[in-house]
Tab-separated table of C-alpha atoms in Angstrom:
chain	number	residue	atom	x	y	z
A	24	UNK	CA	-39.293	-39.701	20.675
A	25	UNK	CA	-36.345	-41.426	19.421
A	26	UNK	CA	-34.411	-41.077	15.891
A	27	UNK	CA	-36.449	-43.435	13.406
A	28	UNK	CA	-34.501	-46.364	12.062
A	29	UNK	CA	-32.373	-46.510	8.913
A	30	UNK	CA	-35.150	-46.263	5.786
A	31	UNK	CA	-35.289	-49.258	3.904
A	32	UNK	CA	-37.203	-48.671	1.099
A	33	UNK	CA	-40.030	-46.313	-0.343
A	34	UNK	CA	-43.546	-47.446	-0.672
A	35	UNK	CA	-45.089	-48.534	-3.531
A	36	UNK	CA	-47.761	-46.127	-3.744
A	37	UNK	CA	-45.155	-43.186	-3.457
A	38	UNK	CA	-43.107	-44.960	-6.393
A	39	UNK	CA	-46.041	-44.646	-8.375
A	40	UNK	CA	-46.494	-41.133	-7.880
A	41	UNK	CA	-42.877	-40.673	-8.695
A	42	UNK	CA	-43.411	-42.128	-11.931
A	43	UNK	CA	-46.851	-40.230	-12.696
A	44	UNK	CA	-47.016	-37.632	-15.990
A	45	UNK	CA	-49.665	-35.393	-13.231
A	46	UNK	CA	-48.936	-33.917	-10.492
A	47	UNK	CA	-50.066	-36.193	-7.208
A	48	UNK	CA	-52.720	-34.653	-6.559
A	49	UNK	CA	-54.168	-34.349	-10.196
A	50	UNK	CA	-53.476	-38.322	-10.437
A	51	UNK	CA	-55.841	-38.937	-6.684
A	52	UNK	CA	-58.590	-37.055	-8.177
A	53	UNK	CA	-58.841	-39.010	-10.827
A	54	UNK	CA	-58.480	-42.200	-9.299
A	55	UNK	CA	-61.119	-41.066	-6.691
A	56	UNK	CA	-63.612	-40.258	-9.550
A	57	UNK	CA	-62.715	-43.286	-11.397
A	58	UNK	CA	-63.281	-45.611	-8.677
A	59	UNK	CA	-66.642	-44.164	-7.812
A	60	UNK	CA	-67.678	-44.363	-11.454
A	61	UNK	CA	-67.050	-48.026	-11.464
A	62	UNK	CA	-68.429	-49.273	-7.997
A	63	UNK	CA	-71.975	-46.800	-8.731
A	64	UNK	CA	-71.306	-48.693	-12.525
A	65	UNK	CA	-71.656	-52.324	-11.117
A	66	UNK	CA	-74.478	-51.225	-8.417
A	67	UNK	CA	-76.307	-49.788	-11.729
A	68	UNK	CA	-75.206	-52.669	-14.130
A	69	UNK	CA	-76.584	-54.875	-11.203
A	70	UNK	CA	-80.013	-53.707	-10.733
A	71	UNK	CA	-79.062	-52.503	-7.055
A	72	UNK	CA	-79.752	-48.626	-7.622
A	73	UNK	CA	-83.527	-49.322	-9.040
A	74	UNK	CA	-83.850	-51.439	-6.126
A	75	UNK	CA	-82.830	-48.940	-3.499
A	76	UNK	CA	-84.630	-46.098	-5.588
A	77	UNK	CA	-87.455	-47.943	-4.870
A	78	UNK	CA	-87.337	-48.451	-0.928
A	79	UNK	CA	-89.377	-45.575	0.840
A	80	UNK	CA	-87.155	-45.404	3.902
A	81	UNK	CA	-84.586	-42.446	3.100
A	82	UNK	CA	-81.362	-44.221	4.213
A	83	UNK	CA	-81.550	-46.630	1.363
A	84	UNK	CA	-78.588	-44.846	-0.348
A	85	UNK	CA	-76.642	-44.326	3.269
A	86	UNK	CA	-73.923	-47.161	2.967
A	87	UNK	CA	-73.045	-46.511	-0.930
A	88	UNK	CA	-72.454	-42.748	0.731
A	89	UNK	CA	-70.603	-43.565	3.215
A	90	UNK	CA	-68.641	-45.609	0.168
A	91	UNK	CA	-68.155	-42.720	-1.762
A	92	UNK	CA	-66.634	-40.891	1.037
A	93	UNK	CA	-64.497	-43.780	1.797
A	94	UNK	CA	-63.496	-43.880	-1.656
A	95	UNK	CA	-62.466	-39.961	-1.803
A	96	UNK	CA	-60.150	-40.901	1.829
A	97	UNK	CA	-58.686	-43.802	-0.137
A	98	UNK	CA	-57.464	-41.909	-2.717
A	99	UNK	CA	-55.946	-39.039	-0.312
A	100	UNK	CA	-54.446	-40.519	2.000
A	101	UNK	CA	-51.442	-41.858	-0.090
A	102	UNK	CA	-51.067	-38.591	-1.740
A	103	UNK	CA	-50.752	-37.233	1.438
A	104	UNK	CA	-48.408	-39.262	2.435
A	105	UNK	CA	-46.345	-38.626	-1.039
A	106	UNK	CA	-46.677	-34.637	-0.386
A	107	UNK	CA	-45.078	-35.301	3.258
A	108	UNK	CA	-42.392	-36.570	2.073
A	109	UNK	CA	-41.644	-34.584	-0.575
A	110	UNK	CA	-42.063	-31.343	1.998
A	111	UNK	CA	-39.569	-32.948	3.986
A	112	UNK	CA	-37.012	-33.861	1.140
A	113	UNK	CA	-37.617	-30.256	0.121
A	114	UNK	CA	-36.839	-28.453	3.836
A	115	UNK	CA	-34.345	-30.610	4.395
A	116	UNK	CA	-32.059	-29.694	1.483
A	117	UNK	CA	-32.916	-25.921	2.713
A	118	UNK	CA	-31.433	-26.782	5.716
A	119	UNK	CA	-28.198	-28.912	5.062
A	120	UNK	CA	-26.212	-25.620	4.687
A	121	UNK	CA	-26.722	-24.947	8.319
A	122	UNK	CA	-25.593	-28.325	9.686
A	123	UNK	CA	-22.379	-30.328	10.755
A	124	UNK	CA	-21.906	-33.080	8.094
A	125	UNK	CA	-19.684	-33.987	5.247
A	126	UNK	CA	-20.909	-34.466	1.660
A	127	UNK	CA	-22.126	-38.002	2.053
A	128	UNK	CA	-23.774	-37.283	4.972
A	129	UNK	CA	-25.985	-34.309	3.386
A	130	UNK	CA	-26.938	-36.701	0.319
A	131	UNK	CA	-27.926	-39.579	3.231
A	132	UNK	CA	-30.129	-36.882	4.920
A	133	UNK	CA	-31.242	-35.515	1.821
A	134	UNK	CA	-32.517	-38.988	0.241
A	135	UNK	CA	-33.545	-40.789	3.206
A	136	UNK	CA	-36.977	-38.252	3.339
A	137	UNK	CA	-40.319	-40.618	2.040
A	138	UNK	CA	-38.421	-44.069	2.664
A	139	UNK	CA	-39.611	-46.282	5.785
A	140	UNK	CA	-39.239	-49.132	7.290
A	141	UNK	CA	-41.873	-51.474	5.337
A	142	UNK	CA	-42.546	-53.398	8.859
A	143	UNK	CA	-43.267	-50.162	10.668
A	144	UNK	CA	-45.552	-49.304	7.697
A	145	UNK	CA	-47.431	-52.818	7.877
A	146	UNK	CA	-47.926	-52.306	11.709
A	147	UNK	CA	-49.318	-48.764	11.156
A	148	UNK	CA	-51.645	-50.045	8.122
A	149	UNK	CA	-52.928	-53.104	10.976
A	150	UNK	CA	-53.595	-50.793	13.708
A	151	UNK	CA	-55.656	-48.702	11.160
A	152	UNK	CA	-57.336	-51.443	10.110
A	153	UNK	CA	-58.062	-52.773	13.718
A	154	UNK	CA	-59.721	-49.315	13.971
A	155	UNK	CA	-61.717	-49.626	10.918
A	156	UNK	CA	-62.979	-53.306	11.821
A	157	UNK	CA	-64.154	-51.376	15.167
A	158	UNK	CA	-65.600	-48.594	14.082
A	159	UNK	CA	-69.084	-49.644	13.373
A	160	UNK	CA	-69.494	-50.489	17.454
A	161	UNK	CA	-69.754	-46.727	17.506
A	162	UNK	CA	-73.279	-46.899	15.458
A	163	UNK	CA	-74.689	-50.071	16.155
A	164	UNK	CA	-73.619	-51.637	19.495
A	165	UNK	CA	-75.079	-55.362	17.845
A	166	UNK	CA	-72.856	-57.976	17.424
A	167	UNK	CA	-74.816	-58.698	14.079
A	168	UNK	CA	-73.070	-55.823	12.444
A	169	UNK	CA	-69.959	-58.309	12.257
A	170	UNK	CA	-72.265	-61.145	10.318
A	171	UNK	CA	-71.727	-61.237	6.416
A	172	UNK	CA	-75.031	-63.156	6.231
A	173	UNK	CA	-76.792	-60.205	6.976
A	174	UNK	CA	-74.596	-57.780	4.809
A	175	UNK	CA	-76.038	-56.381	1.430
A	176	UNK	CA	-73.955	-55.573	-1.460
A	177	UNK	CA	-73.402	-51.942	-0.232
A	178	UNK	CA	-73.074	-52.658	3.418
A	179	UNK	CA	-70.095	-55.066	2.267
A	180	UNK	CA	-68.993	-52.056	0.012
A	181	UNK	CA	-68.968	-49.584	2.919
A	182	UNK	CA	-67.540	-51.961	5.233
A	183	UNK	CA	-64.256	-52.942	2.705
A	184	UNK	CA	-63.562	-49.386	2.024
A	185	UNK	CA	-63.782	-48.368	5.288
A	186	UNK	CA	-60.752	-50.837	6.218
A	187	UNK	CA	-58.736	-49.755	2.980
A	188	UNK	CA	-59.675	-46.090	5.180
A	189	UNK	CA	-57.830	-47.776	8.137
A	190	UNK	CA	-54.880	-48.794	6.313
A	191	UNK	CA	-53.776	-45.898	4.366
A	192	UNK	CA	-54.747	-43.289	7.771
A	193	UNK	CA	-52.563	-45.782	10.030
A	194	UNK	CA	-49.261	-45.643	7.294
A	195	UNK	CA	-50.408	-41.923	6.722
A	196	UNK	CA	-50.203	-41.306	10.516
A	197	UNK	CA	-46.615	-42.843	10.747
A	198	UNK	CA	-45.435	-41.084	7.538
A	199	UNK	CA	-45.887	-37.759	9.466
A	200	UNK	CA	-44.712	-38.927	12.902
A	201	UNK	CA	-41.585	-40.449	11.234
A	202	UNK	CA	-40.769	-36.948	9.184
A	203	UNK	CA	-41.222	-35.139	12.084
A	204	UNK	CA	-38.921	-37.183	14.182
A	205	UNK	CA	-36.374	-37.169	11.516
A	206	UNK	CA	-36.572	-33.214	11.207
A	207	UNK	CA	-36.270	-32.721	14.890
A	208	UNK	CA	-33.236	-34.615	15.004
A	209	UNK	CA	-31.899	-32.725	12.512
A	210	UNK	CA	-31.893	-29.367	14.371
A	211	UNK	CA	-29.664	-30.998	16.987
A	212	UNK	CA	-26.938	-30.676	14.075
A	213	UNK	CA	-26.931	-27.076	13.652
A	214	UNK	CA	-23.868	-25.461	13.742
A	215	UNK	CA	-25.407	-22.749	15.620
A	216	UNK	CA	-28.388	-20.814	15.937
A	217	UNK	CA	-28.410	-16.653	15.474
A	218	UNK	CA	-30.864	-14.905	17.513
A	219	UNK	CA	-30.919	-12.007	15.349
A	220	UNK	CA	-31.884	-14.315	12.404
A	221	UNK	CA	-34.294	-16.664	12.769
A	222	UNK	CA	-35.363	-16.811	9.214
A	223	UNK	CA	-33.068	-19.696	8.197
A	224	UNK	CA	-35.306	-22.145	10.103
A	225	UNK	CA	-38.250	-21.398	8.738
A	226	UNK	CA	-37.942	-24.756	6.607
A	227	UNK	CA	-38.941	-26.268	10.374
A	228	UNK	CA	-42.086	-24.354	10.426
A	229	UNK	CA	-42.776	-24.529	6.943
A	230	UNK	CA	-43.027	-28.873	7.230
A	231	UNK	CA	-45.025	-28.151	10.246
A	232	UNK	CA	-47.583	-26.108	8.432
A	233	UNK	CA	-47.291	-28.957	5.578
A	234	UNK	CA	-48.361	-31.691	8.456
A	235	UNK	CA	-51.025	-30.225	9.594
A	236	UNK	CA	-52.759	-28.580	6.557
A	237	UNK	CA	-52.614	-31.938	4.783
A	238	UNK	CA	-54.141	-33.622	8.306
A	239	UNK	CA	-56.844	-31.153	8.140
A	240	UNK	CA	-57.890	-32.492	4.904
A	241	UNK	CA	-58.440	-35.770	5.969
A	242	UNK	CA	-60.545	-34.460	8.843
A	243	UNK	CA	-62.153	-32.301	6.649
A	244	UNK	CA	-63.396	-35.343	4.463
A	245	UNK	CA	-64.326	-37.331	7.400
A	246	UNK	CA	-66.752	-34.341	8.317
A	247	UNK	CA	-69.150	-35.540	5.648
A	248	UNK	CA	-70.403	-38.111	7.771
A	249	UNK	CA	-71.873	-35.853	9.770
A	250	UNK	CA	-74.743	-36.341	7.331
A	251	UNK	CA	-75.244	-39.719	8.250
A	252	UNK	CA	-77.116	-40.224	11.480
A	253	UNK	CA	-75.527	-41.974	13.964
A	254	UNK	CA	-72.067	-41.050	12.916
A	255	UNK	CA	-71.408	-38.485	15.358
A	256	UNK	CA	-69.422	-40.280	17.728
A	257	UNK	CA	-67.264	-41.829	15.366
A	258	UNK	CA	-66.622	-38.363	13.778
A	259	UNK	CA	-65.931	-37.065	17.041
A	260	UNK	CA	-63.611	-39.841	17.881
A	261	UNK	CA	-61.700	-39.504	14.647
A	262	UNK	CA	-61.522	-35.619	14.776
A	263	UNK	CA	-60.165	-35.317	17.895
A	264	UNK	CA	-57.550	-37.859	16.534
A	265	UNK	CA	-56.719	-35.807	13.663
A	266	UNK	CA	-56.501	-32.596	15.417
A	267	UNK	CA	-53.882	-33.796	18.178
A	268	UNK	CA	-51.858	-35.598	14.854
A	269	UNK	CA	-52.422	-31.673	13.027
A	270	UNK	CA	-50.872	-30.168	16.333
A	271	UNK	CA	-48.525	-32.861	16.405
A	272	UNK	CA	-47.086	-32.286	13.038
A	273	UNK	CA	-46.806	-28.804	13.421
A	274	UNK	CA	-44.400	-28.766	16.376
A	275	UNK	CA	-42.795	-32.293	16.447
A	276	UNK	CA	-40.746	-31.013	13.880
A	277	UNK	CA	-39.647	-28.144	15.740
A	278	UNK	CA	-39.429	-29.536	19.083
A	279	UNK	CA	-35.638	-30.184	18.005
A	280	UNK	CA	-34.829	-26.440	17.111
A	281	UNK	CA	-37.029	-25.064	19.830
A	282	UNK	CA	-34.431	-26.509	22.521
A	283	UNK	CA	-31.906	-25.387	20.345
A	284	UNK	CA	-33.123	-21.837	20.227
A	285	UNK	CA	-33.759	-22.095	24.048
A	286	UNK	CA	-30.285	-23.038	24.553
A	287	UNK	CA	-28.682	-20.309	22.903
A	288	UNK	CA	-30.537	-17.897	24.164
A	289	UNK	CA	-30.166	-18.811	27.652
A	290	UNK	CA	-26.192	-18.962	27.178
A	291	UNK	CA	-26.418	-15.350	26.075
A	292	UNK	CA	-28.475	-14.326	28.613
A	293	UNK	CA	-25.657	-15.653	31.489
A	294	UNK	CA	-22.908	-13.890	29.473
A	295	UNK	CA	-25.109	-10.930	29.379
A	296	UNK	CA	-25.904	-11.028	32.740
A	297	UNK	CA	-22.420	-12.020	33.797
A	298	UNK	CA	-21.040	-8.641	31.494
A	299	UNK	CA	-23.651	-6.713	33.099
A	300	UNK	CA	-21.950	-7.000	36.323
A	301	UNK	CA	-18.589	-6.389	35.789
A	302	UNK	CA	-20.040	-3.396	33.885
A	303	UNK	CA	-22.346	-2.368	36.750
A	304	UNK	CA	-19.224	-2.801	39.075
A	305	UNK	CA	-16.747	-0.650	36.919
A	306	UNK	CA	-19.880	2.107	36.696
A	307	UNK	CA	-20.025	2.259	40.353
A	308	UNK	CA	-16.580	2.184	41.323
A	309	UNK	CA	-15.410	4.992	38.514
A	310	UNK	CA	-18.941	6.531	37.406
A	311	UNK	CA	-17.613	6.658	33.926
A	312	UNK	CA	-19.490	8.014	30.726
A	313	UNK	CA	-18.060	4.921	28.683
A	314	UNK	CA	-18.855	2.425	31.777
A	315	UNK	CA	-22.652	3.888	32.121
A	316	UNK	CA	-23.170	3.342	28.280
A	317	UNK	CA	-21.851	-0.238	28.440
A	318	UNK	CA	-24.399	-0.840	31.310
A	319	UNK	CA	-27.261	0.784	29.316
A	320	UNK	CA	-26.129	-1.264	25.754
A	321	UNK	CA	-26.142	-4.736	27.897
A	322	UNK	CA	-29.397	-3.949	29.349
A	323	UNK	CA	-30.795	-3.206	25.844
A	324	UNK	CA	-29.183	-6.230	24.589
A	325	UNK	CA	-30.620	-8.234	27.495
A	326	UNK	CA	-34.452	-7.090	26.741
A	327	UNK	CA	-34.041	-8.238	23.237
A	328	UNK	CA	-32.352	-11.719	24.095
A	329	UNK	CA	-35.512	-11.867	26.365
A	330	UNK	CA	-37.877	-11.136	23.741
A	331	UNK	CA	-36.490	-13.742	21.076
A	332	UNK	CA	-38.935	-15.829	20.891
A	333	UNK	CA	-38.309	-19.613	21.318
A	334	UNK	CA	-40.322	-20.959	18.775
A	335	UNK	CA	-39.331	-20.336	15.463
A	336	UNK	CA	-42.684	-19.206	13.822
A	337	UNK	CA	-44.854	-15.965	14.399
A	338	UNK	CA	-47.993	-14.826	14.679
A	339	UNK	CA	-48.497	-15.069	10.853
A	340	UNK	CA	-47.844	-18.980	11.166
A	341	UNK	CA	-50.722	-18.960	14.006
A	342	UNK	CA	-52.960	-17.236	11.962
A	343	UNK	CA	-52.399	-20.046	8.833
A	344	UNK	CA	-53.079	-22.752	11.688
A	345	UNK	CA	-56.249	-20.902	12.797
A	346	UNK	CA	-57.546	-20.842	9.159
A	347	UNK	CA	-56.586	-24.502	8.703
A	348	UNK	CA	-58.870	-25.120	11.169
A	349	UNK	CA	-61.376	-23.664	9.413
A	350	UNK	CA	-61.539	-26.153	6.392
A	351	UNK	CA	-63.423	-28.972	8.108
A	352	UNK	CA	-66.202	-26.768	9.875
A	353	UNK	CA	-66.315	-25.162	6.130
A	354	UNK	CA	-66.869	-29.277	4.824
A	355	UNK	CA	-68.943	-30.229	7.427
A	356	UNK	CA	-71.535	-27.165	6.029
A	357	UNK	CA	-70.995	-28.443	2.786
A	358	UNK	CA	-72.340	-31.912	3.563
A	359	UNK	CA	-75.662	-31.611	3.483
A	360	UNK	CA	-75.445	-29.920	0.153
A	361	UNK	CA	-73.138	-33.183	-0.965
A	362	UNK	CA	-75.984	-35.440	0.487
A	363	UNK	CA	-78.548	-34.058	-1.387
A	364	UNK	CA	-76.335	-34.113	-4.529
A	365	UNK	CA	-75.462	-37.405	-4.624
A	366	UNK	CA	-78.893	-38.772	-3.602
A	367	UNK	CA	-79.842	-36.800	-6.751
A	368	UNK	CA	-77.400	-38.344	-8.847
A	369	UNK	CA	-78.348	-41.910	-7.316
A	370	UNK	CA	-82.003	-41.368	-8.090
């Protein structure tokens, strides 16, 4: 992957969240419940919920579900995107003490986190939708799925929100690629890398772990349409799509300091193993005391150089992956419970 382009600006969404008096997260959930509130308010205002109350088939309420969910991914997304970027305006300032750069550099590095290229961010949001449009061919083969005519007020209301879906996921998808790239890069700065130390890089790890808990949550809300027959494939599709981007954000960003790690450690090794000899050769010609320790310290040295692990995380930040990947099979139990709830509340 190569560097991403000068930023140009942040996006408006993000802005807003700068501004907000709640925290990002805080300000989503409302918006989420606020925006159902008002699209189940016009379907009630309008007569459409006695109307589909009244139908005996029980997928009557399926498309304002498949709304609501839509709704709930509408408002994440750009949160997500706005907790990205400030992860990797955070680790980046936590790392500027360990790189080569004057001052203006560091405040370059340190701003340029959560601003993007607005044509890169219009492509993504395209592709997305181009995704969304598609997306039904997964359900209903039928070219008639495609004709307004036969669209009723909640089929239209599934199918818009499912685009909106396709546009915030594509620029979400890029805002993580993009961090990632930029972090990678970064390690190639480093002044150096001690193998005795690692700990200074965890700011690498710790973005990683950011990328792919907050792509987990999207998968996890796309679970919920497990519920919905028919849905399966395009679950399937879209998990597996969010899975390689969680994997992807957790080592993209250290794919950078991983070859830097590599590199020391492999320089070592030669000057360990070049010591070595002309210890081993001084040992055999004199049998010294002081020339058979200095054999045994390199060889000591040289099992822990070969033990320093290349990747700078642990088992600890395998173990936070492997419960990431819990959340969505956790949702995906949950969803029949949600079904029943909101069919509930709908009757």
């Amino acid at each position: 992957m190569t560097s991403a382009p000068i930023p140009v600006e942040r996006p408006w969404v993000q802005r807003l969240y700068d501004r907000s008096p709640v925290p990002p997260w805080a300000a989503a959930l409302g918006a989420a419940f606020l925006a159902s509130v008002i699209f189940l308010g016009a379907f009630w205002i309008s007569g459409r919920l006695a109307l589909l109350a009244a139908q005996p088939i029980e997928s009557a309420f399926r498309d304002l579900r498949i709304s609501l969910v839509c709704i709930v991914l509408i408002a994440y997304l750009p949160a997500a995107s706005w907790y990205v970027a400030r992860g990797a305006r955070r680790n980046t300032v936590a790392l500027l003490p360990l790189i080569e750069a004057d001052a203006n550099e560091r405040r370059r590095l340190a701003e340029r986190a959560g601003h993007y290229s607005p044509r890169r961010m219009r492509s993504a949001g395209l592709i997305g939708l181009a995704i969304a449009v598609l997306a039904p061919l997964f359900v209903d083969r039928s070219l008639m799925t495609y004709d307004p005519r036969v669209w009723s007020p909640e089929m239209l209301g599934s199918r818009a929100t499912s685009w909106l879906v396709g546009w915030w996921g594509g620029q979400f998808v890029v805002t993580v690629l993009t961090e990632s790239s930029r972090l990678s890069e970064l390690a190639s700065r480093l002044r150096e890398v001690d193998l005795f130390d690692l700990q200074p890089l965890t700011p690498f790890t710790r973005q990683g772990l950011i990328h792919a808990l907050l792509a987990i949550g999207s998968l996890s809300i796309f679970t919920l349409f497990l519920v919905e027959g028919g849905f399966g494939p395009i679950v399937v599709m879209l998990g597996a799509a969010d899975a390689v981007l969680a994997g992807l954000g957790l080592l993209l960003p250290l794919r950078g300091v991983h070859r830097k790690i590599r590199a020391a450690k492999q320089e070592r090794l030669a000057l360990c193993r070049t010591e070595l000899r002309r210890a081993h050769d001084a040992m055999a010609a004199s049998a010294d005391e002081d020339a058979m320790r200095r054999v045994a310290d390199l060889l000591t040295y040289r099992r822990y150089l070969e033990r320093v692990r290349e990747w700078p995380f642990d088992v600890s930040t395998l173990v936070r992956f492997a419960i990431y990947l819990l959340i969505p099979l956790l949702s995906w139990a949950g969803g029949a419970l949600v079904e029943r709830g909101v069919d509930r509340l709908l009757d």
